[in-house]
Amino acid sequence: MLEKITPIILTYNEAPNIGRTLQKLAWAKQIVVIDSYSTDETLDILASYPQVKVFKRKFDTHATQWNYGIEQATSEWVLSLDADYTISDELIAELKILPQDTNVDGYFARFKYCVFGRPLRGTILPPRQVLFRKDKSIYIDDGHTQLLEVKGKSTMLSSYIFHDDRKSLTRWLWAQDRYLVIETKMLLETSISKLSLSDRIRKQKIIAPFVVLFYCLILKGGILDGWHGWYYAFQRVLAEIILAIRLIEAELLREFSGK
């Protein structure tokens, strides 16, 4: 099965992460990387892996970037990975023995979130569909990120992917603010009836940061992870606070411009 899978990765200034991601993909005949014109050492690291094929494309949306990557793959199956994902040895073994003549068209994977390389007990990251048949799948935009639509049956893999982002806090803040501007637009332009429960809570602005803090520390056991758990919880709370500020700003500007 491994011979029928092409990993696809999106990159932009991922030098702190991409090497660890690629080290776990030594089994792949070809790895497709869509780079948004990185200015750090990302391209140098990619060049050191002979099976990596780099395509440069200016970033517009996640969905179009992913769909462009899918078009470059020549295999039957695609494994979509962020540049800070590291697949576990257990997942590699599981992929190797997946049946080739299956009626399944897509597979979800669960995540273990890492802080400075240490896996946490829990995460707010939901399972993501990462392995799918190329000819039955397409990405669509969903807020600041993307949603994969697979025409057919999907199931869950039993092994985990590690989410281990080691970029600086400054870069994290830059990325979060960029994403949350898009998320704000989505929340304001989508009717309440079409929003998920979590998005309805976020739109209230005040409640979400407290819910996230309780969820990360108590429900997911982050308080037992020491400062690694607090770091993750504070990150997620800060993201919700920035979103709340963005929502307030947008609503006040709309009110001001209407006068």
Coordinates of C-alpha atoms in Angstrom, one line a residue:
M1 CA 0.0 0.0 0.0
L2 CA 2.9 2.4 0.8
E3 CA 3.9 2.4 -2.9
K4 CA 0.5 3.8 -3.9
I5 CA 0.6 6.8 -1.5
T6 CA 2.1 10.2 -2.3
P7 CA 2.5 12.5 0.8
I8 CA 1.6 16.2 0.0
I9 CA 2.9 19.0 2.3
L10 CA 2.3 22.7 2.2
T11 CA 5.2 24.9 3.4
Y12 CA 6.0 28.5 4.1
N13 CA 9.1 29.2 6.3
E14 CA 8.9 25.8 8.0
A15 CA 12.6 25.3 8.7
P16 CA 12.0 24.5 12.4
N17 CA 9.7 21.6 11.5
I18 CA 10.0 20.2 8.0
G19 CA 13.1 18.1 8.6
R20 CA 11.3 16.0 11.2
T21 CA 8.3 15.6 9.0
L22 CA 10.4 14.3 6.1
Q23 CA 12.4 11.9 8.2
K24 CA 9.3 9.9 8.8
L25 CA 8.5 9.8 5.0
A26 CA 11.6 7.9 3.9
W27 CA 9.3 5.1 2.6
A28 CA 7.7 7.4 0.0
K29 CA 8.8 7.1 -3.6
Q30 CA 7.8 10.8 -4.2
I31 CA 6.8 13.6 -1.8
V32 CA 5.0 16.6 -3.3
V33 CA 5.6 19.9 -1.5
I34 CA 3.7 23.1 -2.4
D35 CA 5.9 26.0 -1.2
S36 CA 4.6 29.6 -0.9
Y37 CA 8.0 31.1 -1.6
S38 CA 9.7 30.4 1.7
T39 CA 12.5 32.9 2.7
D40 CA 14.2 30.8 5.4
E41 CA 16.1 27.5 5.1
T42 CA 13.0 25.5 4.1
L43 CA 13.9 25.1 0.5
D44 CA 17.5 24.0 1.4
I45 CA 16.2 21.3 3.7
L46 CA 13.7 20.1 1.0
A47 CA 16.5 19.9 -1.5
S48 CA 18.4 17.5 0.7
Y49 CA 15.7 14.8 0.2
P50 CA 15.9 13.3 -3.3
Q51 CA 12.3 12.1 -3.4
V52 CA 10.9 15.6 -2.7
K53 CA 9.4 17.4 -5.7
V54 CA 8.9 21.1 -4.9
F55 CA 6.2 23.2 -6.7
K56 CA 6.2 27.0 -5.9
R57 CA 2.8 28.7 -5.8
K58 CA 1.7 32.0 -4.3
F59 CA -0.7 31.3 -1.4
D60 CA -4.3 32.4 -1.9
T61 CA -6.4 29.9 0.1
H62 CA -5.7 26.6 1.8
A63 CA -8.2 24.8 -0.4
T64 CA -6.7 25.9 -3.7
Q65 CA -3.2 25.2 -2.4
W66 CA -4.2 21.7 -1.4
N67 CA -6.1 21.0 -4.6
Y68 CA -3.1 22.2 -6.6
G69 CA -1.0 19.7 -4.7
I70 CA -3.4 16.9 -5.4
E71 CA -3.1 17.6 -9.1
Q72 CA 0.6 17.0 -9.0
A73 CA 0.4 13.6 -7.4
T74 CA 0.4 10.6 -9.8
S75 CA -0.5 7.9 -7.3
E76 CA -3.9 6.5 -6.4
W77 CA -3.7 7.7 -2.8
V78 CA -2.7 11.0 -1.2
L79 CA -1.5 11.6 2.3
S80 CA -2.0 15.3 3.2
L81 CA 0.3 16.5 5.9
D82 CA 1.0 19.9 7.5
A83 CA 4.7 20.8 7.7
D84 CA 4.5 20.3 11.5
Y85 CA 3.0 16.9 11.4
T86 CA 5.1 13.8 12.2
I87 CA 3.6 10.4 11.5
S88 CA 4.3 7.8 14.1
D89 CA 6.1 4.5 13.5
E90 CA 2.8 2.8 14.4
L91 CA 1.0 4.7 11.7
I92 CA 3.6 3.8 9.1
A93 CA 3.1 0.1 10.0
E94 CA -0.6 0.5 9.7
L95 CA -0.5 2.2 6.3
K96 CA 1.8 -0.6 5.1
I97 CA -0.8 -3.3 5.8
L98 CA -4.0 -1.4 4.6
P99 CA -5.9 -3.6 2.1
Q100 CA -5.4 -2.4 -1.4
D101 CA -8.7 -3.7 -2.8
T102 CA -10.9 -1.9 -0.2
N103 CA -14.2 0.0 -0.7
V104 CA -12.9 2.7 1.7
D105 CA -12.0 6.0 0.0
G106 CA -10.7 8.0 2.9
Y107 CA -9.1 7.6 6.3
F108 CA -9.2 9.9 9.4
A109 CA -6.3 10.1 11.8
R110 CA -6.2 11.3 15.4
F111 CA -3.5 13.6 16.8
K112 CA -1.2 13.9 19.7
Y113 CA -0.3 17.5 20.3
C114 CA 3.2 18.2 21.3
V115 CA 4.7 21.2 23.2
F116 CA 8.5 21.4 22.6
G117 CA 8.5 17.8 21.6
R118 CA 6.5 16.4 24.5
P119 CA 3.1 14.8 23.7
L120 CA 0.2 16.1 25.8
R121 CA -2.6 14.0 27.3
G122 CA -5.2 15.8 25.2
T123 CA -5.8 18.3 22.5
I124 CA -8.7 20.3 21.0
L125 CA -7.6 19.1 17.5
P126 CA -10.3 16.9 16.0
P127 CA -9.4 13.9 13.9
R128 CA -8.6 14.9 10.3
Q129 CA -9.0 13.0 7.1
V130 CA -5.5 12.7 5.9
L131 CA -5.4 9.7 3.6
F132 CA -7.7 9.6 0.6
R133 CA -8.1 8.5 -3.0
K134 CA -7.0 11.3 -5.3
D135 CA -9.8 10.9 -7.9
K136 CA -12.6 11.1 -5.3
S137 CA -11.5 14.0 -3.2
I138 CA -11.5 17.8 -3.3
Y139 CA -10.8 20.6 -0.7
I140 CA -13.2 23.4 -0.1
D141 CA -12.5 26.5 2.1
D142 CA -13.9 26.5 5.6
G143 CA -13.2 29.6 7.6
H144 CA -9.5 30.2 7.9
T145 CA -8.7 26.6 7.0
Q146 CA -10.0 23.9 4.6
L147 CA -12.4 21.0 4.6
L148 CA -11.9 17.8 2.6
E149 CA -14.8 16.3 0.7
V150 CA -14.4 12.6 -0.1
K151 CA -17.0 11.0 -2.4
G152 CA -17.3 7.6 -0.8
K153 CA -16.8 5.7 2.5
S154 CA -14.4 6.9 5.1
T155 CA -13.1 5.2 8.3
M156 CA -10.7 5.9 11.2
L157 CA -7.0 4.8 11.4
S158 CA -6.0 3.5 14.8
S159 CA -2.6 5.1 15.0
Y160 CA -1.7 8.8 15.7
I161 CA 0.0 11.7 14.0
F162 CA 2.1 14.0 16.2
H163 CA 1.4 17.7 15.8
D164 CA 4.7 19.2 16.8
D165 CA 5.1 22.9 15.8
R166 CA 8.4 24.3 17.0
K167 CA 8.2 27.7 15.2
S168 CA 8.7 30.8 17.4
L169 CA 5.9 32.3 19.4
T170 CA 6.2 35.5 17.3
R171 CA 5.5 33.4 14.1
W172 CA 2.6 31.7 15.9
L173 CA 1.0 35.1 16.8
W174 CA 1.5 36.3 13.2
A175 CA -0.2 33.2 11.8
Q176 CA -3.0 33.2 14.3
D177 CA -3.9 36.8 13.7
R178 CA -4.0 36.2 9.9
Y179 CA -6.2 33.1 10.4
L180 CA -8.5 34.9 12.8
V181 CA -9.2 37.8 10.5
I182 CA -10.6 35.2 8.0
E183 CA -12.4 33.4 10.9
T184 CA -14.0 36.7 12.0
K185 CA -15.4 37.3 8.5
M186 CA -16.8 33.8 8.4
L187 CA -18.5 34.1 11.8
L188 CA -20.1 37.5 10.9
E189 CA -21.3 36.5 7.5
T190 CA -22.7 33.1 8.4
S191 CA -26.2 32.9 9.8
I192 CA -26.5 31.5 13.3
S193 CA -28.5 28.5 12.1
K194 CA -25.6 27.4 10.0
L195 CA -22.9 27.7 12.6
S196 CA -21.8 24.8 14.7
L197 CA -22.3 24.9 18.5
S198 CA -18.6 25.8 19.0
D199 CA -18.8 28.7 16.5
R200 CA -22.0 30.0 18.2
I201 CA -20.1 30.1 21.5
R202 CA -17.2 31.8 19.9
K203 CA -19.5 34.4 18.3
Q204 CA -20.6 35.4 21.9
K205 CA -17.0 36.6 22.4
I206 CA -17.0 36.4 26.3
I207 CA -17.6 32.7 26.9
A208 CA -15.2 31.0 24.5
P209 CA -11.9 31.8 26.3
F210 CA -13.1 30.4 29.6
V211 CA -14.6 27.3 27.9
V212 CA -11.3 26.6 26.1
L213 CA -9.3 27.1 29.3
F214 CA -11.5 24.6 31.2
Y215 CA -11.6 22.2 28.3
C216 CA -7.8 22.1 27.8
L217 CA -6.8 22.0 31.5
I218 CA -9.5 19.9 33.1
L219 CA -11.4 17.9 30.5
K220 CA -8.3 17.1 28.5
G221 CA -6.0 16.7 31.5
G222 CA -3.6 19.5 30.5
I223 CA -3.1 20.5 34.1
L224 CA -1.4 17.1 34.6
D225 CA 1.1 18.0 31.9
G226 CA 2.7 20.7 33.9
W227 CA 3.9 23.9 32.2
H228 CA 3.6 22.1 28.8
G229 CA -0.1 21.8 29.4
W230 CA -0.4 25.4 30.6
Y231 CA 1.5 26.6 27.6
Y232 CA -0.9 24.9 25.2
A233 CA -4.0 26.1 27.2
F234 CA -2.7 29.7 27.2
Q235 CA -2.1 29.6 23.5
R236 CA -5.6 28.4 22.8
V237 CA -7.1 31.0 25.2
L238 CA -5.1 33.7 23.6
A239 CA -6.3 32.7 20.2
E240 CA -9.9 33.0 21.4
I241 CA -9.2 36.4 23.0
I242 CA -7.8 37.7 19.7
L243 CA -10.8 36.4 17.9
A244 CA -13.1 38.1 20.4
I245 CA -11.2 41.4 19.9
R246 CA -11.5 41.0 16.1
L247 CA -15.2 40.4 16.4
I248 CA -15.7 43.4 18.6
E249 CA -13.6 45.6 16.3
A250 CA -15.6 44.4 13.2
E251 CA -18.9 45.0 14.8
L252 CA -17.9 48.5 16.1
L253 CA -16.5 49.5 12.7
R254 CA -19.7 48.3 11.1
E255 CA -21.8 50.4 13.6
F256 CA -19.5 53.4 13.1
S257 CA -19.6 53.3 9.3
G258 CA -23.4 53.1 9.5
K259 CA -23.8 56.4 11.2

